[in-house]
Amino acid sequence: MQSPFTCYPAGDLARWAQGPCGFWDLAGVLGLGGTTALGATMKGSTSTFDREAFASANSQGDDLPRFTGRLRPAVEAVAALRWPVRRKLLAGFLCGASLLVAMGVLSLVAMDQMDGRRTEYEQAQQKTALARQMLYDVTAQSHYRAMALTLQSRPTLQKASTDRELTDPAHYEDSLAEAREDFAGKFDALQDLDTEDQAMFRGLGDANRQYRQSSARVSQLYADGDWHRAMVAHIRREHTDSHDVEDLLGAYVKAAVRDMAAAGQAYESSNQLHTLTVLGFSALSVLAAMTLGFIFSWAFILPVRQVQGALGELSMGRFPDPVVVRNRDEFGLLARDLNTTSDRLQALFAHQRDLAAELGETNASLARASEAKSNFLASVSHELRTPLNAVLGFTEALLAGVDGPLNDEQKTSLGWVQRGGSHLLSLINELLDMARVEAGRLTFAPERFSPVDTVRSVIEEHRPLADTKGIGLAYRDEGAPSVVVHDPQRVRQILSNLLGNAVKLTAVGEVEVILSQVDNGLRVAVRDPGPGVPEHEREAIFEEFHQAHGSEHGTGLGLSISRRLARAMGGDISVESEVGRGSTFALWVPETYTLPGASSHDPSREVPELQ
Amino acid sequence: MARILIVDDTPANLALAGKLLTAAGHVALSAGTASAGVTLAAGELPDLVLMDLGLPDMDGTRALNALRSNPRTAHLRIVAFTAFAMPADRDRALAAGFDGFLSKPIRFATFATDVAGLLE
């Protein structure tokens, strides 16, 4: 019945579940789409939450969202991992974090590579610039040489300007030497910069040395004042040597410019490549993080939904099928506990239903037994009454002298027979009434009558006994309804019982009957100055066979029957009492008897006017 | 002075009723079963029949119908004599065709006057 996934030793899981839960907070980080639904659920639970609306807006049970079915194996694998939830969440977080780290490393590598490309390009730029400046230095040397020789050969030109620097051949000699030194410095710098083109630098160095030698010779001749030979040497040697250097440098510059362009292009293309790579990897990382988040979230959402669905069924009073989840974590425990709880509830429910059925049967058989008892009592009472009536009838006839005159002794004896028989008859009548009450066979013959007349008549019935005992019987009308609709015999029976008890229990003083109208009904209170009823007995005296004051007369049924009759008429009997000062028993009935279950406007219940 | 037939299966009731009626100056006839009562009524044609309703051999109402269906006894004054004393029982008896209703038990104080009332 239970899934194998939900059956494992509880000890391990309990230990997992109790561990520190610092990573629970990370659920939000990893939750993505999944936790928003959960969040909605939780928010909802704090306010009035419409279960049906929520359920219909969210697919329930074991379904993943649309288009994500392919991820089910992964989701189930995470669920089936035998790890506690916090460890699963930690693992999910670490996966996401490692993606971030990888992305960072890739970016660093790309930046480093681009830095290299940029350096290459900048070096090419520098080489080109240096070579061009060197080319200028060579040209400048030729220019200074030409100026110095020209000024020397044409002395008149030395007056062409007042600026000494422009007309002094020695100045050009100095500038030439300066340019030569500049060239040498730059040549060293270039050689430091470019370590690859050694052959070219050797050629350039040789050509430069040649040039320096021929230039030194011209300078020597010039310094000796032999400017003519100096001019010749310049034209023959120095000039061509400078051209050799210029040609070599020109070729180098051309190559350097070509290299520079190539490096620039390489930098550009590598820039594009790396941008694309980083962007692509970022996109992939986001996708992977979302997938991870989805997988981990749904590994928890699915069991929660199933458990929630089953709990929903339970809350609506239906017993759900066992929840089968793949989770081997706290959610697995949750499902297992839910299944156990549901099973137990179901067993309890079934047990209770059986008990209720048994109880029903017991009740039915009890009712049958009670009915049989009541029937028996009723028929026995009836059978008892017939001969008793004969006893009473003949006694009365004898006392009346039907069979001839009796002496006093005989009359006294027959008087005892008559009183005993009457008492016996009233006991039997009470038993019969009780049996009828219990069998629900009380019948009422409601008619209009005057309650005042009935009360007076009952009082007169009891007056002989009251007179004998020497107690008073008073009557007071405080505004009773002039007419009520009830069975007068039943009202009389109740009042007779109450008044009879009062007279019986009163030794001295006065019993008072007070009629009034209370709550739209008739209230008849019988107040006696008798011993009173202790508080703990005030309900018990209405129970069957309970006899107050150890009374030697009566069945103990009188008050019980009276109250049942009163209640069957829609009223009640209440008692107020103070021990030692007397009691007041009050009958209250509505003005009009209503058949049980009948509407108050039932025309069939209408009672003819009292004649 | 009238001739009154009492039909009742309880001998004590027959005896008591007979004694009281005799004391009141009437002639009492008695029958212990319904069939005996029907036969006796046809022979004697009494002024009043007190018919118990719960007779063992025949229901009082059927005995009444038997008397009513015989032309000799159809006009007799027949009264239901029963312990079923509720107003509904009285109505049912009158509806069945009885001329009156006399409730049991027999009380000495009222029996003679009740019978006198039924004879009028």
PDB file of N, CA and C in Angstrom, chain A residues 210-248:
ATOM      1  N   GLN A 210      78.918  52.097 -41.606  1.00  0.00           N
ATOM      2  CA  GLN A 210      79.487  52.575 -42.861  1.00  0.00           C
ATOM      3  C   GLN A 210      79.238  54.072 -42.991  1.00  0.00           C
ATOM      4  N   TYR A 211      78.026  54.438 -42.760  1.00  0.00           N
ATOM      5  CA  TYR A 211      77.585  55.834 -42.882  1.00  0.00           C
ATOM      6  C   TYR A 211      78.333  56.704 -41.879  1.00  0.00           C
ATOM      7  N   ARG A 212      78.465  56.190 -40.635  1.00  0.00           N
ATOM      8  CA  ARG A 212      79.151  56.972 -39.612  1.00  0.00           C
ATOM      9  C   ARG A 212      80.619  57.182 -39.962  1.00  0.00           C
ATOM     10  N   GLN A 213      81.193  56.088 -40.534  1.00  0.00           N
ATOM     11  CA  GLN A 213      82.613  56.203 -40.908  1.00  0.00           C
ATOM     12  C   GLN A 213      82.795  57.262 -41.997  1.00  0.00           C
ATOM     13  N   SER A 214      81.951  57.132 -43.058  1.00  0.00           N
ATOM     14  CA  SER A 214      82.093  58.099 -44.165  1.00  0.00           C
ATOM     15  C   SER A 214      81.766  59.507 -43.682  1.00  0.00           C
ATOM     16  N   SER A 215      80.806  59.616 -42.783  1.00  0.00           N
ATOM     17  CA  SER A 215      80.424  60.918 -42.239  1.00  0.00           C
ATOM     18  C   SER A 215      81.545  61.505 -41.373  1.00  0.00           C
ATOM     19  N   ALA A 216      82.226  60.549 -40.599  1.00  0.00           N
ATOM     20  CA  ALA A 216      83.331  61.010 -39.747  1.00  0.00           C
ATOM     21  C   ALA A 216      84.466  61.539 -40.601  1.00  0.00           C
ATOM     22  N   ARG A 217      84.678  60.857 -41.726  1.00  0.00           N
ATOM     23  CA  ARG A 217      85.744  61.321 -42.616  1.00  0.00           C
ATOM     24  C   ARG A 217      85.421  62.697 -43.182  1.00  0.00           C
ATOM     25  N   VAL A 218      84.210  62.902 -43.603  1.00  0.00           N
ATOM     26  CA  VAL A 218      83.812  64.215 -44.145  1.00  0.00           C
ATOM     27  C   VAL A 218      83.991  65.294 -43.073  1.00  0.00           C
ATOM     28  N   SER A 219      83.579  64.932 -41.841  1.00  0.00           N
ATOM     29  CA  SER A 219      83.686  65.902 -40.745  1.00  0.00           C
ATOM     30  C   SER A 219      85.140  66.247 -40.469  1.00  0.00           C
ATOM     31  N   GLN A 220      86.034  65.194 -40.577  1.00  0.00           N
ATOM     32  CA  GLN A 220      87.462  65.402 -40.336  1.00  0.00           C
ATOM     33  C   GLN A 220      88.025  66.372 -41.365  1.00  0.00           C
ATOM     34  N   LEU A 221      87.714  66.084 -42.688  1.00  0.00           N
ATOM     35  CA  LEU A 221      88.186  66.934 -43.782  1.00  0.00           C
ATOM     36  C   LEU A 221      87.664  68.340 -43.589  1.00  0.00           C
ATOM     37  N   TYR A 222      86.468  68.439 -43.213  1.00  0.00           N
ATOM     38  CA  TYR A 222      85.828  69.732 -43.006  1.00  0.00           C
ATOM     39  C   TYR A 222      86.501  70.488 -41.871  1.00  0.00           C
ATOM     40  N   ALA A 223      86.816  69.762 -40.799  1.00  0.00           N
ATOM     41  CA  ALA A 223      87.470  70.406 -39.647  1.00  0.00           C
ATOM     42  C   ALA A 223      88.877  70.865 -40.017  1.00  0.00           C
ATOM     43  N   ASP A 224      89.498  70.102 -40.947  1.00  0.00           N
ATOM     44  CA  ASP A 224      90.851  70.488 -41.386  1.00  0.00           C
ATOM     45  C   ASP A 224      90.787  71.677 -42.337  1.00  0.00           C
ATOM     46  N   GLY A 225      89.577  72.094 -42.740  1.00  0.00           N
ATOM     47  CA  GLY A 225      89.413  73.236 -43.640  1.00  0.00           C
ATOM     48  C   GLY A 225      89.450  72.858 -45.093  1.00  0.00           C
ATOM     49  N   ASP A 226      89.612  71.555 -45.316  1.00  0.00           N
ATOM     50  CA  ASP A 226      89.670  71.111 -46.702  1.00  0.00           C
ATOM     51  C   ASP A 226      88.255  70.819 -47.151  1.00  0.00           C
ATOM     52  N   TRP A 227      87.475  71.842 -47.240  1.00  0.00           N
ATOM     53  CA  TRP A 227      86.061  71.634 -47.454  1.00  0.00           C
ATOM     54  C   TRP A 227      85.730  71.083 -48.822  1.00  0.00           C
ATOM     55  N   HIS A 228      86.716  71.370 -49.814  1.00  0.00           N
ATOM     56  CA  HIS A 228      86.492  70.858 -51.159  1.00  0.00           C
ATOM     57  C   HIS A 228      86.513  69.352 -51.175  1.00  0.00           C
ATOM     58  N   ARG A 229      87.576  68.768 -50.505  1.00  0.00           N
ATOM     59  CA  ARG A 229      87.660  67.306 -50.464  1.00  0.00           C
ATOM     60  C   ARG A 229      86.528  66.735 -49.623  1.00  0.00           C
ATOM     61  N   ALA A 230      86.215  67.570 -48.624  1.00  0.00           N
ATOM     62  CA  ALA A 230      85.070  67.122 -47.809  1.00  0.00           C
ATOM     63  C   ALA A 230      83.816  66.994 -48.657  1.00  0.00           C
ATOM     64  N   MET A 231      83.612  67.970 -49.530  1.00  0.00           N
ATOM     65  CA  MET A 231      82.440  67.922 -50.405  1.00  0.00           C
ATOM     66  C   MET A 231      82.476  66.723 -51.309  1.00  0.00           C
ATOM     67  N   VAL A 232      83.699  66.476 -51.821  1.00  0.00           N
ATOM     68  CA  VAL A 232      83.846  65.322 -52.724  1.00  0.00           C
ATOM     69  C   VAL A 232      83.516  64.032 -51.955  1.00  0.00           C
ATOM     70  N   ALA A 233      84.154  63.953 -50.741  1.00  0.00           N
ATOM     71  CA  ALA A 233      83.907  62.732 -49.941  1.00  0.00           C
ATOM     72  C   ALA A 233      82.408  62.575 -49.628  1.00  0.00           C
ATOM     73  N   HIS A 234      81.759  63.708 -49.365  1.00  0.00           N
ATOM     74  CA  HIS A 234      80.305  63.644 -49.080  1.00  0.00           C
ATOM     75  C   HIS A 234      79.504  63.085 -50.263  1.00  0.00           C
ATOM     76  N   ILE A 235      79.846  63.649 -51.429  1.00  0.00           N
ATOM     77  CA  ILE A 235      79.097  63.244 -52.624  1.00  0.00           C
ATOM     78  C   ILE A 235      79.352  61.792 -52.954  1.00  0.00           C
ATOM     79  N   ARG A 236      80.689  61.397 -52.841  1.00  0.00           N
ATOM     80  CA  ARG A 236      81.023  60.046 -53.255  1.00  0.00           C
ATOM     81  C   ARG A 236      80.589  58.998 -52.269  1.00  0.00           C
ATOM     82  N   ARG A 237      80.810  59.296 -50.957  1.00  0.00           N
ATOM     83  CA  ARG A 237      80.591  58.225 -49.981  1.00  0.00           C
ATOM     84  C   ARG A 237      79.406  58.470 -49.030  1.00  0.00           C
ATOM     85  N   GLU A 238      79.523  59.615 -48.351  1.00  0.00           N
ATOM     86  CA  GLU A 238      78.557  59.847 -47.266  1.00  0.00           C
ATOM     87  C   GLU A 238      77.127  59.842 -47.775  1.00  0.00           C
ATOM     88  N   HIS A 239      76.915  60.505 -48.886  1.00  0.00           N
ATOM     89  CA  HIS A 239      75.559  60.626 -49.404  1.00  0.00           C
ATOM     90  C   HIS A 239      74.959  59.273 -49.734  1.00  0.00           C
ATOM     91  N   THR A 240      75.736  58.403 -50.440  1.00  0.00           N
ATOM     92  CA  THR A 240      75.206  57.094 -50.826  1.00  0.00           C
ATOM     93  C   THR A 240      75.005  56.216 -49.599  1.00  0.00           C
ATOM     94  N   ASP A 241      75.950  56.379 -48.600  1.00  0.00           N
ATOM     95  CA  ASP A 241      75.796  55.571 -47.377  1.00  0.00           C
ATOM     96  C   ASP A 241      74.493  55.927 -46.652  1.00  0.00           C
ATOM     97  N   SER A 242      74.215  57.258 -46.610  1.00  0.00           N
ATOM     98  CA  SER A 242      72.970  57.658 -45.928  1.00  0.00           C
ATOM     99  C   SER A 242      71.750  57.086 -46.640  1.00  0.00           C
ATOM    100  N   HIS A 243      71.855  57.017 -47.950  1.00  0.00           N
ATOM    101  CA  HIS A 243      70.729  56.438 -48.706  1.00  0.00           C
ATOM    102  C   HIS A 243      70.543  54.978 -48.420  1.00  0.00           C
ATOM    103  N   ASP A 244      71.713  54.270 -48.231  1.00  0.00           N
ATOM    104  CA  ASP A 244      71.593  52.845 -47.884  1.00  0.00           C
ATOM    105  C   ASP A 244      70.789  52.673 -46.588  1.00  0.00           C
ATOM    106  N   VAL A 245      71.181  53.526 -45.579  1.00  0.00           N
ATOM    107  CA  VAL A 245      70.475  53.434 -44.279  1.00  0.00           C
ATOM    108  C   VAL A 245      68.993  53.761 -44.466  1.00  0.00           C
ATOM    109  N   GLU A 246      68.741  54.809 -45.231  1.00  0.00           N
ATOM    110  CA  GLU A 246      67.344  55.222 -45.463  1.00  0.00           C
ATOM    111  C   GLU A 246      66.534  54.118 -46.134  1.00  0.00           C
ATOM    112  N   ASP A 247      67.176  53.472 -47.121  1.00  0.00           N
ATOM    113  CA  ASP A 247      66.443  52.410 -47.835  1.00  0.00           C
ATOM    114  C   ASP A 247      66.081  51.275 -46.893  1.00  0.00           C
ATOM    115  N   LEU A 248      67.116  50.877 -46.075  1.00  0.00           N
ATOM    116  CA  LEU A 248      66.851  49.763 -45.142  1.00  0.00           C
ATOM    117  C   LEU A 248      65.723  50.140 -44.156  1.00  0.00           C
TER     118      LEU A 248
END
